[in-house]
Tab-separated table of N, CA and C in Angstrom:
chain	number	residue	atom	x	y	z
V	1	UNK	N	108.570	99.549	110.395
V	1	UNK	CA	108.041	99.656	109.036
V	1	UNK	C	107.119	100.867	108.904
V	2	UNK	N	106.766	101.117	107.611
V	2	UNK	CA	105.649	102.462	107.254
V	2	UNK	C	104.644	101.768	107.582
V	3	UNK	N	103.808	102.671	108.266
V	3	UNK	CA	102.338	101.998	108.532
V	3	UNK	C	101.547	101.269	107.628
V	4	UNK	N	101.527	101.750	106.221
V	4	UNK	CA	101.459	100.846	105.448
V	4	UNK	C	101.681	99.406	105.448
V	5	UNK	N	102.680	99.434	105.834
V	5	UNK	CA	103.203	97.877	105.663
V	5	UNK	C	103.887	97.231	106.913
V	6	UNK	N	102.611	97.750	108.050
V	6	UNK	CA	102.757	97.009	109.392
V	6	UNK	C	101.749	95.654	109.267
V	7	UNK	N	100.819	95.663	108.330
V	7	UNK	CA	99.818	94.639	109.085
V	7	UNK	C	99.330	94.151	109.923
V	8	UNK	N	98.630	95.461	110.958
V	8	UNK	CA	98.094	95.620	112.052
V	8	UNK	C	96.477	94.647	111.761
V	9	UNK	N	96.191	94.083	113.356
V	9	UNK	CA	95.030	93.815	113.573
V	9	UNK	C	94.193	94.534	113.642
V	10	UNK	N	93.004	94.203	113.130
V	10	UNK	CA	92.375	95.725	113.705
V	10	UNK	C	92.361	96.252	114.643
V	11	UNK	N	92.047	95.870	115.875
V	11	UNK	CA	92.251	95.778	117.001
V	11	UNK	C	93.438	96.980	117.538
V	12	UNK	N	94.397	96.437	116.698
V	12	UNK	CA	95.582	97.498	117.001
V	12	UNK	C	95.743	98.797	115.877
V	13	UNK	N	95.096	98.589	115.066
V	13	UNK	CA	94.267	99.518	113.916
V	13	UNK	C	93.867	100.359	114.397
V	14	UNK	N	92.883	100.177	115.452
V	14	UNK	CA	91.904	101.288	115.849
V	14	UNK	C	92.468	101.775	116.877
V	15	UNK	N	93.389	101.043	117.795
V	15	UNK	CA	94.450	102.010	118.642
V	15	UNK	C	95.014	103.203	118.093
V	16	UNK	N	95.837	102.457	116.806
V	16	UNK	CA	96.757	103.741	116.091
V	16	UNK	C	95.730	104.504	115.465
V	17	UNK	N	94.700	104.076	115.309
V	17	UNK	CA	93.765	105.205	114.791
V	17	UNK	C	93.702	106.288	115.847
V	18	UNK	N	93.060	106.150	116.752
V	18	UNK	CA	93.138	106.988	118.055
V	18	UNK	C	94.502	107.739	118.247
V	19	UNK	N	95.425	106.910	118.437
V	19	UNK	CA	96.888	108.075	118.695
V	19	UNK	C	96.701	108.571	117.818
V	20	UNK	N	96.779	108.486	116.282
V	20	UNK	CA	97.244	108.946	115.323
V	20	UNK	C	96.286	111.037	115.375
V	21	UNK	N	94.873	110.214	115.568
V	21	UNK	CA	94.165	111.525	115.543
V	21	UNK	C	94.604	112.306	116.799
V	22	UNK	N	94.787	111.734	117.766
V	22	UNK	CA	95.464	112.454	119.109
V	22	UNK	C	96.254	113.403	118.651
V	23	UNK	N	97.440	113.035	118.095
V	23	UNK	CA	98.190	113.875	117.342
V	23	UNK	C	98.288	114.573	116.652
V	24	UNK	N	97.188	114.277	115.703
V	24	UNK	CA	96.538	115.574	115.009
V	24	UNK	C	96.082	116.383	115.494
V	25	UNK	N	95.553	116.299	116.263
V	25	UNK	CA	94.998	117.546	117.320
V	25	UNK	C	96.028	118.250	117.999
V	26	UNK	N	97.316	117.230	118.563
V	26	UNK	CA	98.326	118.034	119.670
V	26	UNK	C	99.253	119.092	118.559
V	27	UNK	N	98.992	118.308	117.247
V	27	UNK	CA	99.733	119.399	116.082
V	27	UNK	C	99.232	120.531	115.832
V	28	UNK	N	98.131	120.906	115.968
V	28	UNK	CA	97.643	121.627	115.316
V	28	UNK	C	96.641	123.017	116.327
V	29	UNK	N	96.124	121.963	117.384
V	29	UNK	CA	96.475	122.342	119.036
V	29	UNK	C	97.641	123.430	119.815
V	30	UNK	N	98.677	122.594	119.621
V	30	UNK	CA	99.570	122.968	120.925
V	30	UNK	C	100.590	123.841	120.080
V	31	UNK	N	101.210	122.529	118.918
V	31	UNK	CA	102.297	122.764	118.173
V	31	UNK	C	101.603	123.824	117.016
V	32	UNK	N	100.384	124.294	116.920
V	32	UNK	CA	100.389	125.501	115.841
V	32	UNK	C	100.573	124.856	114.280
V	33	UNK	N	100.717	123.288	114.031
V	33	UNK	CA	101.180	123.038	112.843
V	33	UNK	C	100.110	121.931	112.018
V	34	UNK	N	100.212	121.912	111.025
V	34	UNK	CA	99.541	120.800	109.823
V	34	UNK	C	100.672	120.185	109.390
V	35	UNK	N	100.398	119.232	109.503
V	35	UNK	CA	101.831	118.019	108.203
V	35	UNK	C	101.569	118.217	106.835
V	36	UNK	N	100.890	118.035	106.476
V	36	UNK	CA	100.371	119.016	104.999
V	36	UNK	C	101.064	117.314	103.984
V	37	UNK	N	101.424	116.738	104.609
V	37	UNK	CA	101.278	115.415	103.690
V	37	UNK	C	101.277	114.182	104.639
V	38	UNK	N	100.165	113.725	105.709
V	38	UNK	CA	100.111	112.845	106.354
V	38	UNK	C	99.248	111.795	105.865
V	39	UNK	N	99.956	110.735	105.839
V	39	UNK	CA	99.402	109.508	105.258
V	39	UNK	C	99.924	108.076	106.199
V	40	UNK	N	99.761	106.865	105.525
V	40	UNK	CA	99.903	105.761	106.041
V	40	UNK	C	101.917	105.724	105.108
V	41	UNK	N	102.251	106.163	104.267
V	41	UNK	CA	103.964	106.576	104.097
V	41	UNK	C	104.234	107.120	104.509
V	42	UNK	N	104.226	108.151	105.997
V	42	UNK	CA	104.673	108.909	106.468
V	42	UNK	C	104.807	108.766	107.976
V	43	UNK	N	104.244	107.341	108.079
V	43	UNK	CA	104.166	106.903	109.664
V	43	UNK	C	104.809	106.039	109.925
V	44	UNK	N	105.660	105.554	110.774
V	44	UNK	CA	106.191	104.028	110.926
V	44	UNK	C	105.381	103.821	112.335
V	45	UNK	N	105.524	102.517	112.439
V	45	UNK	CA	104.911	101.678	113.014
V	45	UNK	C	106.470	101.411	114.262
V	46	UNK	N	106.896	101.439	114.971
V	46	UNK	CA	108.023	101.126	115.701
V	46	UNK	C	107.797	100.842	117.389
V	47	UNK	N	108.135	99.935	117.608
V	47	UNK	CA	107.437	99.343	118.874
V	47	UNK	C	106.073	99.051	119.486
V	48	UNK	N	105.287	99.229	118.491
V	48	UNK	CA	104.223	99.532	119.020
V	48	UNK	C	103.291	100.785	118.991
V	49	UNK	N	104.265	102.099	118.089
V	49	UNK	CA	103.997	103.354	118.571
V	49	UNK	C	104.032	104.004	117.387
V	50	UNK	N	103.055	104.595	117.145
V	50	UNK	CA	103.522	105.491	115.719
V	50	UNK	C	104.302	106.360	115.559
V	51	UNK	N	104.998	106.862	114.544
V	51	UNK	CA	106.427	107.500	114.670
V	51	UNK	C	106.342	108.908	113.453
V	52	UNK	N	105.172	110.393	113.525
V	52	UNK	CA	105.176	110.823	112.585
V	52	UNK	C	105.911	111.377	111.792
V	53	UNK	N	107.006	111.032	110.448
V	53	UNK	CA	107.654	111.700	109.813
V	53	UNK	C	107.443	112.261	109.061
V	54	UNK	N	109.178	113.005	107.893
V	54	UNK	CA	108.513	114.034	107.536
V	54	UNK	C	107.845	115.347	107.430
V	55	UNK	N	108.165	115.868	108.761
V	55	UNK	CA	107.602	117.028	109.424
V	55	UNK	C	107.809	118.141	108.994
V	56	UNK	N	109.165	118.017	108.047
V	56	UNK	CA	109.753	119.544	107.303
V	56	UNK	C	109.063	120.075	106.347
V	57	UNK	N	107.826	119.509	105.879
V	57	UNK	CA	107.302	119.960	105.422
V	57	UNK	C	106.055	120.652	106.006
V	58	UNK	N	105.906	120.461	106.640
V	58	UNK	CA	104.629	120.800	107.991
V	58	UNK	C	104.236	122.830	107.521
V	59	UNK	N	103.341	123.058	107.577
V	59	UNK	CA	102.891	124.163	107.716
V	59	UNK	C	102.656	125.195	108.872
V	60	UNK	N	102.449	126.414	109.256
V	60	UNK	CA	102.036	126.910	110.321
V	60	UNK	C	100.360	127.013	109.811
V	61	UNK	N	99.925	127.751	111.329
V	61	UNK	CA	98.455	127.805	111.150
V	61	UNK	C	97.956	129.150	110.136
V	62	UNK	N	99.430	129.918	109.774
V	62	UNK	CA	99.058	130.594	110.035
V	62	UNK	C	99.440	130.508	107.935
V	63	UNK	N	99.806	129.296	107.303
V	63	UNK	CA	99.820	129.677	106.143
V	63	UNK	C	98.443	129.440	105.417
V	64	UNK	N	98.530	130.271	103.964
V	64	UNK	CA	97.156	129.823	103.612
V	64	UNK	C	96.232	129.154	103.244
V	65	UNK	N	97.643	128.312	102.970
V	65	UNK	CA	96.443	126.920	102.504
V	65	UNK	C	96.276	125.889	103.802
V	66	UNK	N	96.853	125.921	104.758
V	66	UNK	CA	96.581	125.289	106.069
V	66	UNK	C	95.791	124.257	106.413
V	67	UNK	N	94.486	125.371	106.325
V	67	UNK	CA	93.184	123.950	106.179
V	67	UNK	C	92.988	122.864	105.015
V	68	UNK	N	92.878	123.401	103.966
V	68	UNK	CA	93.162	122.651	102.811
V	68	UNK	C	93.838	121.498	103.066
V	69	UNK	N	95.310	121.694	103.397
V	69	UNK	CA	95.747	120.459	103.628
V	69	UNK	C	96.077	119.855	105.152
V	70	UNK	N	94.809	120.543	105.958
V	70	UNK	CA	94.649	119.746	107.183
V	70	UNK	C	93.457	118.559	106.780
V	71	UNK	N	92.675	119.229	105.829
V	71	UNK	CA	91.307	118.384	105.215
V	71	UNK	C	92.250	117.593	104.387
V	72	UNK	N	93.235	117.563	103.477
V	72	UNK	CA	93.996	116.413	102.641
V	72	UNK	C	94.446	114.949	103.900
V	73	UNK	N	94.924	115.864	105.256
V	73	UNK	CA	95.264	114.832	105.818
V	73	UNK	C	94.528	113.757	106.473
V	74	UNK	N	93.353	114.542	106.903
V	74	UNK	CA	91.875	113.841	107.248
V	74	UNK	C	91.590	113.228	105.954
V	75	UNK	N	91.605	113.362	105.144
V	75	UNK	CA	91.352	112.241	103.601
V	75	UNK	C	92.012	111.286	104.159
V	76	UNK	N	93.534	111.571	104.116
V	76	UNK	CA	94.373	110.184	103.748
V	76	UNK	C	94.448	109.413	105.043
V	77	UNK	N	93.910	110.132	106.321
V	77	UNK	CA	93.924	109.114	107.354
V	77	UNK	C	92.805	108.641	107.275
V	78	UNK	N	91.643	109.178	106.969
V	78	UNK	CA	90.188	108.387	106.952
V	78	UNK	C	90.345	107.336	106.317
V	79	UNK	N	90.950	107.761	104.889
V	79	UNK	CA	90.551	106.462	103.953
V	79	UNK	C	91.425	105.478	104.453
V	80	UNK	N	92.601	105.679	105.034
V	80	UNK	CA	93.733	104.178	105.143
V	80	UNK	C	93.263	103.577	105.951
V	81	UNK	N	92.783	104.364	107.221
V	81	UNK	CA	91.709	103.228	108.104
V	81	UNK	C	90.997	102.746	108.147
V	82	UNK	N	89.825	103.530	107.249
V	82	UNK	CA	88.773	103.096	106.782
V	82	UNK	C	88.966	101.382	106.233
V	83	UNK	N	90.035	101.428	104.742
V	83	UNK	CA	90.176	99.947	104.380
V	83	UNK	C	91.061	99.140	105.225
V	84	UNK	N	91.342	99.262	106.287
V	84	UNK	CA	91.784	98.424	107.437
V	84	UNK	C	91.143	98.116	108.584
V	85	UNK	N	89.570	98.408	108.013
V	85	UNK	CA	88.658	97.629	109.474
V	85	UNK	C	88.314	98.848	109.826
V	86	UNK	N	88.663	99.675	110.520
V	86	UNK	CA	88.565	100.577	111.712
V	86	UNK	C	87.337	101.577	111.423
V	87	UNK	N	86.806	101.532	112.237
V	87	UNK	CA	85.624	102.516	112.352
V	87	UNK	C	85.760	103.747	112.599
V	88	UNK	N	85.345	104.402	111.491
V	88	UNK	CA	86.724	105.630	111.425
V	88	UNK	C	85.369	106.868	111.405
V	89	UNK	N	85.583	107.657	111.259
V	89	UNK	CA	84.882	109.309	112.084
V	89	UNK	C	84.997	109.830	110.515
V	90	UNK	N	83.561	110.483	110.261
V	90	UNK	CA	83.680	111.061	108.988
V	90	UNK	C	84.581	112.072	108.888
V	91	UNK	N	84.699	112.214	107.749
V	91	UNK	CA	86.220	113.203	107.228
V	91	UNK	C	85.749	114.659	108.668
V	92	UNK	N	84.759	115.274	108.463
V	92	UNK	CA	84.206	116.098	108.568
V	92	UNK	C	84.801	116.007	110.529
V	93	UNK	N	83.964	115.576	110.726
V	93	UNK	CA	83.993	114.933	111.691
V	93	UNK	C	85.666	114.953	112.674
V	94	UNK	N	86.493	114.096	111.658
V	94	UNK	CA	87.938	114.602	112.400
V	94	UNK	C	88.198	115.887	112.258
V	95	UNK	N	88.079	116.427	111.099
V	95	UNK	CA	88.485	118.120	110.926
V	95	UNK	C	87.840	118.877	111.820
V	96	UNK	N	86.830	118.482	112.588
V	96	UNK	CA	86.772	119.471	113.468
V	96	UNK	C	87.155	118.840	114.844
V	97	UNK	N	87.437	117.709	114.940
V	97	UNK	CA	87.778	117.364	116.801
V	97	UNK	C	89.036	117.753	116.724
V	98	UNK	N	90.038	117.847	115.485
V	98	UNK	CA	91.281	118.442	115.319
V	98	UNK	C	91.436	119.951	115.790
V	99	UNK	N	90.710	120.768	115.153
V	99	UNK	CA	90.534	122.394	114.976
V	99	UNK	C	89.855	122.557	116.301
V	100	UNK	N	88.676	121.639	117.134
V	100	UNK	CA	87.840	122.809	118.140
V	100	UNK	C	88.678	122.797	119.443
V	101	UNK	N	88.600	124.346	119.119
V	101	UNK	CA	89.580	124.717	120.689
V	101	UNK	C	88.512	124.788	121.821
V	102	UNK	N	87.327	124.362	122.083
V	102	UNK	CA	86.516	124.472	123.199
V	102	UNK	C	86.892	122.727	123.800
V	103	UNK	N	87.315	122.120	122.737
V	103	UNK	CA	87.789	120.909	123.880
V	103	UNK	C	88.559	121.251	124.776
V	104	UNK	N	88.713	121.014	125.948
V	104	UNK	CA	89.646	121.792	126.803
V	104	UNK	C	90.436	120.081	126.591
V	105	UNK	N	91.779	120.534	127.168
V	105	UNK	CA	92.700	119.036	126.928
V	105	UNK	C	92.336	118.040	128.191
V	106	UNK	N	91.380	118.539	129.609
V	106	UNK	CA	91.375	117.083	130.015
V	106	UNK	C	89.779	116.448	129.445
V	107	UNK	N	89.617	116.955	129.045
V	107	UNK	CA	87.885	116.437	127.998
V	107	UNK	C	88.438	115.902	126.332
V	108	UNK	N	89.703	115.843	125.919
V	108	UNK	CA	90.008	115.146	124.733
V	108	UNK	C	89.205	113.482	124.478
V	109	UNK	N	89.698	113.051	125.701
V	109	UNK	CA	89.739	111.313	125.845
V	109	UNK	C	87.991	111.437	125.770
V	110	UNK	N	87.184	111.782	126.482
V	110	UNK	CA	86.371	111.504	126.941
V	110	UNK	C	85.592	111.782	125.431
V	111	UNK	N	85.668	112.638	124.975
V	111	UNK	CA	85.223	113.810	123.679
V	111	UNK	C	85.751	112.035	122.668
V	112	UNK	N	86.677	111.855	122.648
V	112	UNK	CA	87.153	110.933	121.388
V	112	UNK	C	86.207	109.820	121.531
V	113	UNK	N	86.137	109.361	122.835
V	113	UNK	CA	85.227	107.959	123.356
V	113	UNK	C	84.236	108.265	122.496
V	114	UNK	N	83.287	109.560	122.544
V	114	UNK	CA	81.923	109.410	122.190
V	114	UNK	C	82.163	109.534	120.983
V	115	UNK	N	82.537	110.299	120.155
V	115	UNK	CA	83.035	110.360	118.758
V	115	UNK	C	83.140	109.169	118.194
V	116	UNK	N	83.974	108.103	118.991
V	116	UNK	CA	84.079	106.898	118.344
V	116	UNK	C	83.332	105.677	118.986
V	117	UNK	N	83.055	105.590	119.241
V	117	UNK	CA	81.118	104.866	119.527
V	117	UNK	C	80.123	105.209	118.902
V	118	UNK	N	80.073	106.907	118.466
V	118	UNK	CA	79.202	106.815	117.500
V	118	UNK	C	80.049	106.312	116.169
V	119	UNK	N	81.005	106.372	115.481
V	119	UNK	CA	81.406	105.806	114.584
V	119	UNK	C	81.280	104.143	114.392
V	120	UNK	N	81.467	103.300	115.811
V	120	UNK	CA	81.225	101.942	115.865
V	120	UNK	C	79.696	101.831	115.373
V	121	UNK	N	78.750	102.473	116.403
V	121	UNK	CA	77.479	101.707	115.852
V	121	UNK	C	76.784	102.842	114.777
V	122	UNK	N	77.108	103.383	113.996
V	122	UNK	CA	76.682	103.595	113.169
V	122	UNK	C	76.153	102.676	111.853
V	123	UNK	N	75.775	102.907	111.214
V	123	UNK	CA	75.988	101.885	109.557
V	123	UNK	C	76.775	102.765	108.456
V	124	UNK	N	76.701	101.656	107.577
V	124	UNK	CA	77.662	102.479	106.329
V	124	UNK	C	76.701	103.574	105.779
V	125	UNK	N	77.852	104.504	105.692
V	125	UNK	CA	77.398	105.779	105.103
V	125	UNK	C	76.242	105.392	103.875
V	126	UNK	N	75.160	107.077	103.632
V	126	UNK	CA	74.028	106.814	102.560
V	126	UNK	C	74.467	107.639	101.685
V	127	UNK	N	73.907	107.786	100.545
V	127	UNK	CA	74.028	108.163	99.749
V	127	UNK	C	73.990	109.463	99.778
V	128	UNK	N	73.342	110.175	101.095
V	128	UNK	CA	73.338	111.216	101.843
V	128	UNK	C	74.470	112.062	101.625
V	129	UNK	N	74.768	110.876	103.161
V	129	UNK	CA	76.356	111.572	103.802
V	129	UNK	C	77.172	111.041	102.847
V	130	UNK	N	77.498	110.269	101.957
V	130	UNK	CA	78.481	110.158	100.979
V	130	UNK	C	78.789	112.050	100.166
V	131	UNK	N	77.472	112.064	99.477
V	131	UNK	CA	77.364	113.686	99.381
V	131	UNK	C	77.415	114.510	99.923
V	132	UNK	N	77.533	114.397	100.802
V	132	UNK	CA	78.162	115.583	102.177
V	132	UNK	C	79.317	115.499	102.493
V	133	UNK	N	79.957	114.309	102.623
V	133	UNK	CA	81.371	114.142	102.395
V	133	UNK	C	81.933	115.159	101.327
V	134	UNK	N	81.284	114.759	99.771
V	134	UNK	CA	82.184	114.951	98.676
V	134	UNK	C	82.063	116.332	98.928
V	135	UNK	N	80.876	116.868	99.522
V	135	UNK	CA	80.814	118.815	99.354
V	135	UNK	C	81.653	118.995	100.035
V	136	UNK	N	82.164	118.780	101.499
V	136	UNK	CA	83.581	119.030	102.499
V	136	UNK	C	84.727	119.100	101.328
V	137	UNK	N	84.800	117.768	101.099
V	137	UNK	CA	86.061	117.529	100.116
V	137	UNK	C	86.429	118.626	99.154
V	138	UNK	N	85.222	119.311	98.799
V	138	UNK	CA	85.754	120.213	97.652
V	138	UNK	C	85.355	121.948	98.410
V	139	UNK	N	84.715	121.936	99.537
V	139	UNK	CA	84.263	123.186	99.884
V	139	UNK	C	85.193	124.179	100.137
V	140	UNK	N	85.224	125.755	99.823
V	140	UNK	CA	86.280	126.099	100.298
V	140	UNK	C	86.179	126.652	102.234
V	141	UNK	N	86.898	127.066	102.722
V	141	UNK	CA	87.071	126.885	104.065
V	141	UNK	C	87.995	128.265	104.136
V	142	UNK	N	87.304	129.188	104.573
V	142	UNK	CA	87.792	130.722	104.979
V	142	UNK	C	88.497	130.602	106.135
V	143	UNK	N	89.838	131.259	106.577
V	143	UNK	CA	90.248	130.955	107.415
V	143	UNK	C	89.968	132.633	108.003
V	144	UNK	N	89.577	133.460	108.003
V	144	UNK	CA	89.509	134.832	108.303
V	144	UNK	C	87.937	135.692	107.860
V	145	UNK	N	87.711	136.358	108.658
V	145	UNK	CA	86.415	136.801	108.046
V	145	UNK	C	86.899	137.764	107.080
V	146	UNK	N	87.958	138.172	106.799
V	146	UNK	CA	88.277	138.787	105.177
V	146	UNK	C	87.924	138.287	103.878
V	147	UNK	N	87.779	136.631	104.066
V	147	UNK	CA	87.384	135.961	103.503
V	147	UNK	C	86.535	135.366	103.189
V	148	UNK	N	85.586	135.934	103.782
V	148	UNK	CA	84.332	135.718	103.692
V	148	UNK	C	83.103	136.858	102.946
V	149	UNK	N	82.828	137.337	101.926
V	149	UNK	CA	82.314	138.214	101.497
V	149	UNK	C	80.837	138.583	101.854
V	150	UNK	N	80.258	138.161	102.277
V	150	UNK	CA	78.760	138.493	103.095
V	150	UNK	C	78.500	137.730	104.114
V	151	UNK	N	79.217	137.911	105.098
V	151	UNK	CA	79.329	137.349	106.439
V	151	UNK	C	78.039	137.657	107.364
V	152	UNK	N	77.880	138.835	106.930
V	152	UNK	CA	76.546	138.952	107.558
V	152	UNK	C	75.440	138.540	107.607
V	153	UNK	N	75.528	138.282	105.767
V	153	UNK	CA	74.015	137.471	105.615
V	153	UNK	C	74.094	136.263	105.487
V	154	UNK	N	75.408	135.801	105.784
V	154	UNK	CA	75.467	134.204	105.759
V	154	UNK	C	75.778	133.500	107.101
V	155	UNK	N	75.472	134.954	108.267
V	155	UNK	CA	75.065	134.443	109.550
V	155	UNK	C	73.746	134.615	109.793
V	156	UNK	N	73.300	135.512	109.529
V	156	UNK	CA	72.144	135.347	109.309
V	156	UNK	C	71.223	133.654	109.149
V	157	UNK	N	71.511	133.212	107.763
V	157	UNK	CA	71.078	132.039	107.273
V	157	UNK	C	71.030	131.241	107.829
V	158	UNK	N	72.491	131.129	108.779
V	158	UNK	CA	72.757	130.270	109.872
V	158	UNK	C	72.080	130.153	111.495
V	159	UNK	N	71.272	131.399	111.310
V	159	UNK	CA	70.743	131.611	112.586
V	159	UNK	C	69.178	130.920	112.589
């Protein structure tokens, strides 16, 4: 069935949560690609194992809206897990354990553990980080310093 309409325990929720982001990373990682429409209709559930389809639509890294809809897919996986129990990693949060290439691949597992322990004992988001969320959601995201028009002084700021 579509993940949607597996009716997983949580338990097994937060498994496929884990592969699922695994995979996001090995996509985008290894394979160079974004699904550019990944959701809970685009997954089946089959033995036990998630099954990502759909792929022809997939992007390279290298098109321009890329991130955009690497951040759409971190939406639609946050939120489906989110209302299925699972203690799920702010949007923010997956978009970058996806993108950082300083994870080296045998530090993934270990890197996800802590990621998601802090997601377990956390509490529900404040009114804060709700607003920090929504600024991600709409921020734009330069993929090139061409694109960035005062890079200098907006490292600066950062320093």
């Amino acid at each position: 069935p579509r993940l949607k309409d597996a009716n997983l325990s949580v338990k097994r929720a937060q498994e496929a949560y884990r592969e699922l982001i695994v995979a996001m990373r090995v996509m985008h990682q290894k394979c160079r690609l974004v699904h550019a429409d990944l959701s809970e209709y685009n997954i089946l559930y089959h033995e036990g194992r998630l099954v990502i389809i759909d792929v022809s639509q997939a992007v390279d890294l290298d098109h321009p809206r890329c991130l955009i809809f690497l951040r759409e897919d971190c939406e639609h996986v946050t939120d489906f897990f989110h209302k299925s129990g699972v203690a799920v990693l702010r949007m923010k949060e997956l978009f970058d354990f996806v993108t950082d290439p300083t994870i080296l691949e045998d530090e993934v597992d270990a890197h996800l553990d802590r990621l998601c322990d802090m997601a377990a004992d956390r509490p529900a988001a404040s009114q804060e980080e709700k607003l920090q969320e929504a600024v991600f959601k709409g921020a734009f995201i330069p993929r090139t310093l061409n694109e960035v028009t005062h890079y200098e002084r907006d490292a600066r700021k950062l320093a």
